[in-house]
mmCIF file of C-alpha atoms in Angstrom:
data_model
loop_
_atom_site.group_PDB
_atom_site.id
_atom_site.type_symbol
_atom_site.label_atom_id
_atom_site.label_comp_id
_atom_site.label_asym_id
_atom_site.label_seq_id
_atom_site.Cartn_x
_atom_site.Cartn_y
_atom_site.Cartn_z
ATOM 1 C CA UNK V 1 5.602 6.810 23.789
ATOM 2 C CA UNK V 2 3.751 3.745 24.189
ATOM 3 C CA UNK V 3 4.585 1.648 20.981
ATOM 4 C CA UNK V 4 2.655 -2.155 21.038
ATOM 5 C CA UNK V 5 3.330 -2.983 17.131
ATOM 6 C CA UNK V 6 4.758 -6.182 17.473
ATOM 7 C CA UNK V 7 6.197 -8.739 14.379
ATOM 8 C CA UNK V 8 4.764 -11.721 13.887
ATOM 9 C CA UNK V 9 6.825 -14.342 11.130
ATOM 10 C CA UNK V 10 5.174 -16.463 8.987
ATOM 11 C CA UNK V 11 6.687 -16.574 5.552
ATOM 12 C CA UNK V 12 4.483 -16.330 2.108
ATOM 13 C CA UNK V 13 4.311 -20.004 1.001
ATOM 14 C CA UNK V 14 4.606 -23.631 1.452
ATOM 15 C CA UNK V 15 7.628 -24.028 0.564
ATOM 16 C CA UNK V 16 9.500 -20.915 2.466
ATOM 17 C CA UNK V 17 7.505 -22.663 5.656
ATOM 18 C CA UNK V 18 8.819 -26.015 5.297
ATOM 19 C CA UNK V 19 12.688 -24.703 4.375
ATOM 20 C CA UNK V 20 12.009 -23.002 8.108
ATOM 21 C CA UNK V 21 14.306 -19.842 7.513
ATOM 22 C CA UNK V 22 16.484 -19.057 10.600
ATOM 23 C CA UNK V 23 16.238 -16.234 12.816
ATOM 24 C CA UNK V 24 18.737 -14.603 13.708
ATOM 25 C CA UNK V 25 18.168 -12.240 16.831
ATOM 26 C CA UNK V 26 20.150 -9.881 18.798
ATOM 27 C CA UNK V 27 18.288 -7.710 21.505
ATOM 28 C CA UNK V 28 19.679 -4.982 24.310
ATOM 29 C CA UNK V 29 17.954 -2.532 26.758
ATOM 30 C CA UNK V 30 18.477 0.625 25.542
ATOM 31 C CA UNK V 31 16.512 4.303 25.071
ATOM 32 C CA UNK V 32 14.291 2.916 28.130
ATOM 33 C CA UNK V 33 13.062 -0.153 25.991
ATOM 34 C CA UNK V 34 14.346 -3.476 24.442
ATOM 35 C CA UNK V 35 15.760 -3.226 21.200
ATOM 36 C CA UNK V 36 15.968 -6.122 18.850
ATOM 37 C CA UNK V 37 17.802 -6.951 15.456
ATOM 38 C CA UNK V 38 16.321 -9.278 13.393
ATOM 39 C CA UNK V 39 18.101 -11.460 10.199
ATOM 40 C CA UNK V 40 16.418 -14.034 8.147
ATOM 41 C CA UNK V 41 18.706 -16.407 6.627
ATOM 42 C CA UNK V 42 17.151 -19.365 3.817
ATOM 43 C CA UNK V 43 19.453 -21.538 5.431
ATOM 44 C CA UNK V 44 18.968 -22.752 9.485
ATOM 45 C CA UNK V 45 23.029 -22.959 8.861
ATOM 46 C CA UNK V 46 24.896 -20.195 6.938
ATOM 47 C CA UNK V 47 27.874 -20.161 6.299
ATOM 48 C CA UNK V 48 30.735 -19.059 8.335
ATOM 49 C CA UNK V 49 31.613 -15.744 7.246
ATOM 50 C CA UNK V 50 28.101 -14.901 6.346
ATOM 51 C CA UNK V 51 27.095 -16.192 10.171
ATOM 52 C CA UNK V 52 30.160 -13.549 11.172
ATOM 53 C CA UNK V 53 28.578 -10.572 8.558
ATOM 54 C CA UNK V 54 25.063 -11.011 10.303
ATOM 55 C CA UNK V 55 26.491 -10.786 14.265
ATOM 56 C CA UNK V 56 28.462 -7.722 13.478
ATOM 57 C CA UNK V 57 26.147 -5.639 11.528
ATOM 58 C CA UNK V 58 23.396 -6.316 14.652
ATOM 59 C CA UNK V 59 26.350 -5.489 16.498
ATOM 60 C CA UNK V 60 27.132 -2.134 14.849
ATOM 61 C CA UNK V 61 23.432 -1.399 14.792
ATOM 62 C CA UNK V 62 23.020 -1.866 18.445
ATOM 63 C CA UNK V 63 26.472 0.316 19.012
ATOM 64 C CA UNK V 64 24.979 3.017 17.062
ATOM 65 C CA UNK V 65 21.491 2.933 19.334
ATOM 66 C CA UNK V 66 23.505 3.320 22.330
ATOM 67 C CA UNK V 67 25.684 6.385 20.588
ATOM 68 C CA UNK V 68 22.780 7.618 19.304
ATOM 69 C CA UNK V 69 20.814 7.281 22.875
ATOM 70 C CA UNK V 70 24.285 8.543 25.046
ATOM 71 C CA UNK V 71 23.927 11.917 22.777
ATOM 72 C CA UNK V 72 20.462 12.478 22.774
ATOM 73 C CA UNK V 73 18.759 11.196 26.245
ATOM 74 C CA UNK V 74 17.678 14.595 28.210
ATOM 75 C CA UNK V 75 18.376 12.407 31.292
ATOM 76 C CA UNK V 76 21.716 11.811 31.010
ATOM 77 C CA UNK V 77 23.264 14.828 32.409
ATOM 78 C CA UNK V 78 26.528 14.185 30.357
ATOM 79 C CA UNK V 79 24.581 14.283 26.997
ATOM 80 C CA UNK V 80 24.920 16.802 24.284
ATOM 81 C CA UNK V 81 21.110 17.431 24.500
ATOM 82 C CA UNK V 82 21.528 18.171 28.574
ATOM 83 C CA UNK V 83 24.838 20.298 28.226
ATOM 84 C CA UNK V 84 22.911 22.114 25.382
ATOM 85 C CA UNK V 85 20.098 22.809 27.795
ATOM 86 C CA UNK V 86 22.661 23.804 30.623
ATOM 87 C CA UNK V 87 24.492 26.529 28.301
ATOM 88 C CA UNK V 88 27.828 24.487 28.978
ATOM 89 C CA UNK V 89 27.954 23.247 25.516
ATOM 90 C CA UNK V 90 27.287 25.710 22.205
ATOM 91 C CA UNK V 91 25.211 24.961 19.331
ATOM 92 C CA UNK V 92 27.861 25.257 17.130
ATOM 93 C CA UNK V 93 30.296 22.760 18.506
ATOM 94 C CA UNK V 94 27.712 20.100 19.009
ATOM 95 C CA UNK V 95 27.429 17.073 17.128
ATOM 96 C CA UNK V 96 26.332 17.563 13.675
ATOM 97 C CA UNK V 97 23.427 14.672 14.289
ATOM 98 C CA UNK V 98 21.851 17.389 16.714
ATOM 99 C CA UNK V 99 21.085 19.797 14.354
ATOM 100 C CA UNK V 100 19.951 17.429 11.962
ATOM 101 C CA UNK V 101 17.333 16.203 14.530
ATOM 102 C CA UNK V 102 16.422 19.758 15.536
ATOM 103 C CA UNK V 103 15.844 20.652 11.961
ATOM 104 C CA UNK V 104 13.901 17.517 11.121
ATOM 105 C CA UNK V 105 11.955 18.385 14.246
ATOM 106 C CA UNK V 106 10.988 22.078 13.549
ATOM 107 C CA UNK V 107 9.411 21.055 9.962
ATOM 108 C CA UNK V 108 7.163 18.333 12.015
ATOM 109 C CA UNK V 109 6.054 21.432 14.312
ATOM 110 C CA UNK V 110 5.349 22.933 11.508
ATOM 111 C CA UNK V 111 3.560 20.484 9.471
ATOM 112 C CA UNK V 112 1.860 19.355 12.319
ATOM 113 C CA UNK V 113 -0.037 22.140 13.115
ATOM 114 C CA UNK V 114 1.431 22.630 16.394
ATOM 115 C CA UNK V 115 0.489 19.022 17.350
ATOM 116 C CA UNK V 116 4.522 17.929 17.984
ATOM 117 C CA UNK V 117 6.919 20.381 19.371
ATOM 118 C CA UNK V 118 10.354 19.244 20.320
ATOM 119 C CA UNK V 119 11.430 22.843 21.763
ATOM 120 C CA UNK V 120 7.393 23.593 23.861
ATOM 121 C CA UNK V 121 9.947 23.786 26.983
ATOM 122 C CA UNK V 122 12.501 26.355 25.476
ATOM 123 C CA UNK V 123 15.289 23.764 24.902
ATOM 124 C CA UNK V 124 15.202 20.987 22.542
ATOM 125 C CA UNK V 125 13.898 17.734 23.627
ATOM 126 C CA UNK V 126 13.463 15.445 20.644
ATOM 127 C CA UNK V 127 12.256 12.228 22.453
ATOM 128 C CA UNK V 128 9.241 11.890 20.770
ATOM 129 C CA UNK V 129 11.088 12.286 17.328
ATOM 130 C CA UNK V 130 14.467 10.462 18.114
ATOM 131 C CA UNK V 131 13.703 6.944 18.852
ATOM 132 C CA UNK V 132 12.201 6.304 15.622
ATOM 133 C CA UNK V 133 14.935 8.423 13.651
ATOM 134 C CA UNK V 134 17.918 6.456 15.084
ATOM 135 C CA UNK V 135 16.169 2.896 14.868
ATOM 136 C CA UNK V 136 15.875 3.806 11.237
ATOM 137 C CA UNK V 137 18.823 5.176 10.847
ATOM 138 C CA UNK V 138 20.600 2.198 12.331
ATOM 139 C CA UNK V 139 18.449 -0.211 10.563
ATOM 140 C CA UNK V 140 19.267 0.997 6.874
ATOM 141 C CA UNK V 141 23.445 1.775 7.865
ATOM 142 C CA UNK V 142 24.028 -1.597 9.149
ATOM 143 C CA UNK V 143 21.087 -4.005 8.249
ATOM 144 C CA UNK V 144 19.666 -3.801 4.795
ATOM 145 C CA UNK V 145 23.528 -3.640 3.582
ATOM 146 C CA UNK V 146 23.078 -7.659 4.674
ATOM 147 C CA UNK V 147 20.434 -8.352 2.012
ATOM 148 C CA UNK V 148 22.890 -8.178 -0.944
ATOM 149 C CA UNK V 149 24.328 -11.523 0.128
ATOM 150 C CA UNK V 150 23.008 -14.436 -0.931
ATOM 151 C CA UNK V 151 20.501 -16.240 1.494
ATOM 152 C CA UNK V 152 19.787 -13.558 3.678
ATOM 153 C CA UNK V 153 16.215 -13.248 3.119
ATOM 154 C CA UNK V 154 15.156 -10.086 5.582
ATOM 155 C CA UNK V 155 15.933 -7.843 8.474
ATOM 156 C CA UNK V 156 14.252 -5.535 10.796
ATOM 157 C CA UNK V 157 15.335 -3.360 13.745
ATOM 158 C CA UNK V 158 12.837 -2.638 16.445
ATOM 159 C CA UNK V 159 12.976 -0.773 19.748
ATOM 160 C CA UNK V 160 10.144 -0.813 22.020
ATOM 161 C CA UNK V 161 7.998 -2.321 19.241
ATOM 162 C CA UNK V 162 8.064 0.400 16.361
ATOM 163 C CA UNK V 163 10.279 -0.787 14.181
ATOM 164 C CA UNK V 164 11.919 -0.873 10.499
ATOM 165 C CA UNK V 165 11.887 -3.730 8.350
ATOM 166 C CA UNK V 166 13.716 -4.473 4.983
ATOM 167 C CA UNK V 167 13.629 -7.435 3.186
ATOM 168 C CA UNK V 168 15.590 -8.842 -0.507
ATOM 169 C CA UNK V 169 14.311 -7.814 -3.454
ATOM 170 C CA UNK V 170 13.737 -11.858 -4.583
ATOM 171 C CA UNK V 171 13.141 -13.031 -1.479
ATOM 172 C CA UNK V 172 9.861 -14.854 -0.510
ATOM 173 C CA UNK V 173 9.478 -13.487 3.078
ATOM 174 C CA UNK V 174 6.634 -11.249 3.751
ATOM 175 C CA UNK V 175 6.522 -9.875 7.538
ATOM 176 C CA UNK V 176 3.474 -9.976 9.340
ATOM 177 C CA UNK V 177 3.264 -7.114 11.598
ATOM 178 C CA UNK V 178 0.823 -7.815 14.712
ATOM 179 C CA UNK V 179 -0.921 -4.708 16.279
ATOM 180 C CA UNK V 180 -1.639 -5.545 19.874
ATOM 181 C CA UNK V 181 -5.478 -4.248 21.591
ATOM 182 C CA UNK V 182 -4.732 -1.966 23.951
ATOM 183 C CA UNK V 183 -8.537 -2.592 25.306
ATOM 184 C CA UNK V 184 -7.095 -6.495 26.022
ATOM 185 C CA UNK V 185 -3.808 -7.260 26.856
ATOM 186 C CA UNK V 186 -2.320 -9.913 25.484
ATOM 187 C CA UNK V 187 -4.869 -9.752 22.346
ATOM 188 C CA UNK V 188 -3.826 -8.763 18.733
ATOM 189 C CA UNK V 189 -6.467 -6.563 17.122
ATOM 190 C CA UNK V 190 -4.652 -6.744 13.650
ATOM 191 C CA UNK V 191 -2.379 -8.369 11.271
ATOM 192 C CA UNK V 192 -0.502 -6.036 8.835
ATOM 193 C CA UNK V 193 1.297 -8.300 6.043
ATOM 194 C CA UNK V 194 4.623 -5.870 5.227
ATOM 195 C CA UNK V 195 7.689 -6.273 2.869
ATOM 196 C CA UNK V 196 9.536 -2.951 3.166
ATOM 197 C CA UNK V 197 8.406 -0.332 5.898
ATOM 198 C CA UNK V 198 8.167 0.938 9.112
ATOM 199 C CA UNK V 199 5.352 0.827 11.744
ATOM 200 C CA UNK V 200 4.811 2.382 15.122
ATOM 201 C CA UNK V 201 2.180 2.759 17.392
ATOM 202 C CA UNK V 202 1.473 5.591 20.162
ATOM 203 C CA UNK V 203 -1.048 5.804 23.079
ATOM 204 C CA UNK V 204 -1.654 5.393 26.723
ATOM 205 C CA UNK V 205 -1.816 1.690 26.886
ATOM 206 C CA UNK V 206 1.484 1.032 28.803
ATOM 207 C CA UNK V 207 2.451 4.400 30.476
ATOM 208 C CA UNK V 208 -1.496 6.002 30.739
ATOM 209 C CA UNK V 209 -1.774 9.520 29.937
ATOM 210 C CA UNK V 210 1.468 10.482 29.402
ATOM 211 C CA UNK V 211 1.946 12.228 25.897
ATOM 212 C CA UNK V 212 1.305 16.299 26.161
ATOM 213 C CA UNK V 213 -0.653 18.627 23.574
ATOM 214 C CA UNK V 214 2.522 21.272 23.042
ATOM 215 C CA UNK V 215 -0.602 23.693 22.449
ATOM 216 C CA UNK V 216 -1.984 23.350 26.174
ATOM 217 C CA UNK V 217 0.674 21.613 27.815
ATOM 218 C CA UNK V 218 -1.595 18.960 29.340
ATOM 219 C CA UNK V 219 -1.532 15.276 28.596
ATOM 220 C CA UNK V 220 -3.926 14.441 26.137
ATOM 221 C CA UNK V 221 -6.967 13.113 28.294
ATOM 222 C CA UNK V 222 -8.957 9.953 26.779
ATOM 223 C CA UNK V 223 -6.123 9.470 24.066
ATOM 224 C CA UNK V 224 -7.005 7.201 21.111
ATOM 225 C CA UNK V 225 -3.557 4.607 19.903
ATOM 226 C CA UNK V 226 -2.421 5.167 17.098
ATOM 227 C CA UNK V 227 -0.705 3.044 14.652
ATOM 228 C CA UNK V 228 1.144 4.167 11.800
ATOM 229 C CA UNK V 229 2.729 2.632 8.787
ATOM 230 C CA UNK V 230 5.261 4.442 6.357
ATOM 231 C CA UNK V 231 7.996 3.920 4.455
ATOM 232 C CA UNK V 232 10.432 5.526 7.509
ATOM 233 C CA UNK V 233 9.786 5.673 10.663
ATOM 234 C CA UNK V 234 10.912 8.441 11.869
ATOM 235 C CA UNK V 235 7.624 9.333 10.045
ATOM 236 C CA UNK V 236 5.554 6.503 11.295
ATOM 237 C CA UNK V 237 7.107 7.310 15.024
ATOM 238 C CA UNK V 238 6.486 10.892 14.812
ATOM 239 C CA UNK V 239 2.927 11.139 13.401
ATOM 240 C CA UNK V 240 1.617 8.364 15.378
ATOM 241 C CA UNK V 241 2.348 10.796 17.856
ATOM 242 C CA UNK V 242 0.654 13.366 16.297
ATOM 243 C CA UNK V 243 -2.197 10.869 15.864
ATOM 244 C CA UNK V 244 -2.789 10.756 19.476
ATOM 245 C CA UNK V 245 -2.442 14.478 20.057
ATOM 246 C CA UNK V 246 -4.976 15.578 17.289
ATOM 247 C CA UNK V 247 -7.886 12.956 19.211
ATOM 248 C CA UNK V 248 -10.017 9.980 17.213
ATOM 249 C CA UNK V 249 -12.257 13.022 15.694
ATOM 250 C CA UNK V 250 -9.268 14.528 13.972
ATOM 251 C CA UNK V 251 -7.553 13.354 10.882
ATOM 252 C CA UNK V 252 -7.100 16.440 9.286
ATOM 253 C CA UNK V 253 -3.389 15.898 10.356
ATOM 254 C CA UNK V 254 -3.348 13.547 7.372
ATOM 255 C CA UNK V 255 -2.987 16.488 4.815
ATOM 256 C CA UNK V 256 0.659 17.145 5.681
ATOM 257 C CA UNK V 257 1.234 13.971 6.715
ATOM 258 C CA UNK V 258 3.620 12.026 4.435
ATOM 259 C CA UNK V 259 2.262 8.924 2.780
ATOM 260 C CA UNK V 260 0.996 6.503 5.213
ATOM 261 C CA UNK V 261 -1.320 3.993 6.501
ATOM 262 C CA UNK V 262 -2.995 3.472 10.201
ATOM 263 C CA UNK V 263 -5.492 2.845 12.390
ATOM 264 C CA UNK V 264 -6.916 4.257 15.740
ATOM 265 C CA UNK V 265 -8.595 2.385 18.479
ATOM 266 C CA UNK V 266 -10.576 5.247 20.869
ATOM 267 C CA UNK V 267 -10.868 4.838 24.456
ATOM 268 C CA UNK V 268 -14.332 2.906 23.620
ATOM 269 C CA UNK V 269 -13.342 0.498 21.185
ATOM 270 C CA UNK V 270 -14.033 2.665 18.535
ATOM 271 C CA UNK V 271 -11.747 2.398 15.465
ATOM 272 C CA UNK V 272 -10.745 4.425 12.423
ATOM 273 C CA UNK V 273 -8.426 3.630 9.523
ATOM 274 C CA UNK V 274 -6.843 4.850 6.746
ATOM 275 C CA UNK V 275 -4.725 3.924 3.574
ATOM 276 C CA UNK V 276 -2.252 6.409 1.807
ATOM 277 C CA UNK V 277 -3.585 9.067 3.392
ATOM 278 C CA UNK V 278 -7.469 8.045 2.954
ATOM 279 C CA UNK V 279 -9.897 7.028 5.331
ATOM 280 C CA UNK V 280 -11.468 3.980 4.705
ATOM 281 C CA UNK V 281 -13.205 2.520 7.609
ATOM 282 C CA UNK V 282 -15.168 4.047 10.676
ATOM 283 C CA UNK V 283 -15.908 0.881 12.978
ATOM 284 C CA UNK V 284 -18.371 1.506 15.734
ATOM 285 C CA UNK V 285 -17.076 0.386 19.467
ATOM 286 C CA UNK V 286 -19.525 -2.667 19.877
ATOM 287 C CA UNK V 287 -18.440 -3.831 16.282
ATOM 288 C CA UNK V 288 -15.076 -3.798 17.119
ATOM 289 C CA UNK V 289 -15.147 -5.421 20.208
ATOM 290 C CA UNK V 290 -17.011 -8.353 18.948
ATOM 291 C CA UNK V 291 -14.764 -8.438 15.994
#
């Protein structure tokens, strides 16, 4: 999955900008990306023991991605997904996350039309579903707990770009979510101002053709990117993926989506978006290339 959501930090006034809220940042390679945990604090010093709270929840968060990746990766051979696949391990004595993933992913297949399929090889292979699942799992366990002390402002989790962001209910911090242009590297082709939510973004800009109709088992050939933005994101993760699958002509996906908002950027500049499950804007390729 090719995920170029990226955040981008200014805060929502004058005064939140001049205060200059630390950052707190933790990042690791893991899942075959960088992960990153982010915590806004009011003040560029916290205290002590609230300095201590914020390293080991991105601690415990990171620990948990690297559990989470060490029992799902199908290539790791010592993985529960891998000995499930091999027959050396039975369903039944697997880690009860697995069949919570499994589950999760046989609705999507479902609901999807078709358009995701964790099992199209015989054997479950939730890659395109996991990522997203565990970031957001991880994010809520051992990062939002943070925002019930006093001057912690925010915090996100991101891995490869999609990520899951959180932020105090009083708090005057509004993320700004930047969605890169896959047609320009480098460029940001939108701004997405978020409180609470989860983004992700799917296409061939950074690995080419490499996500597969289940329904033909061929890589979708002049895939649109897809950006999605929901309240989880295992949703956002999975139907961006979806997204690309169904093509730029196809948003009928949207009907079983869950609630959401997005955008997709064809192979010619072209661009569609919706809001809550409503298109609202078909931008023609030589409009949004100038724009």
């Amino acid at each position: 999955m090719s995920a170029v959501a990226r955040p981008m930090q200014p805060p929502s006034s004058e005064h939140a900008r001049a205060a200059g809220p630390r950052r707190h940042v933790v990042t690791a390679e893991l899942m075959g990306t960088v992960a990153s945990a982010h915590v806004l604090t009011a003040s560029s010093s916290p205290a002590p023991d609230v300095a201590a709270r914020i390293a080991a929840a991105q601690s415990a968060a990171m620990d948990e991605l690297h559990e989470i990746d060490a029992l799902f990766s199908p290539f790791r051979a010592d993985s529960q997904i891998s000995l499930l696949r091999a027959g050396s391990l039975r369903p039944e004595d697997a880690d009860p996350r697995i069949l919570e993933v499994s589950e999760a992913c046989v609705r999507l297949a479902s609901a999807s039309g078709g358009r995701f399929d964790a099992n199209r090889h015989g054997w479950l292979d939730p890659t395109g579903y996991v990522k997203g699942w565990a970031v957001e799992r991880a994010a809520f366990r051992h990062l939002a707990p943070l925002l019930a002390e006093d001057g912690i402002l925010a915090a996100g989790l991101s891995a490869g770009g999609d990520m899951q962001l959180v932020t105090a209910p009083g708090a005057d911090w509004v993320w700004t979510v930047g969605i890169a242009d896959p047609l320009r590297p480098g460029a940001v082709r939108a701004q997405v101002p978020l409180r609470e939510g989860a983004v992700a973004t799917s296409g061939p800009a950074e690995r080419g053709a490499h996500i597969v109709d289940p329904r033909t088992g061929y890589a979708v050939r002049d895939a649109p990117t897809a950006t999605v933005i929901a309240e989880h994101l295992s949703d956002a993760d999975a139907w961006a993926t979806v997204a690309v699958v169904a093509g730029f002509d196809d948003l009928t996906w949207l009907r079983a989506a869950p609630d959401c908002s997005g955008m997709l950027i064809a192979a010619d500049g072209r661009i569609r978006r919706w809001a809550h499950g409503v298109e609202v804007a078909v931008v023609p390729a030589e409009t949004a290339l100038l724009s």
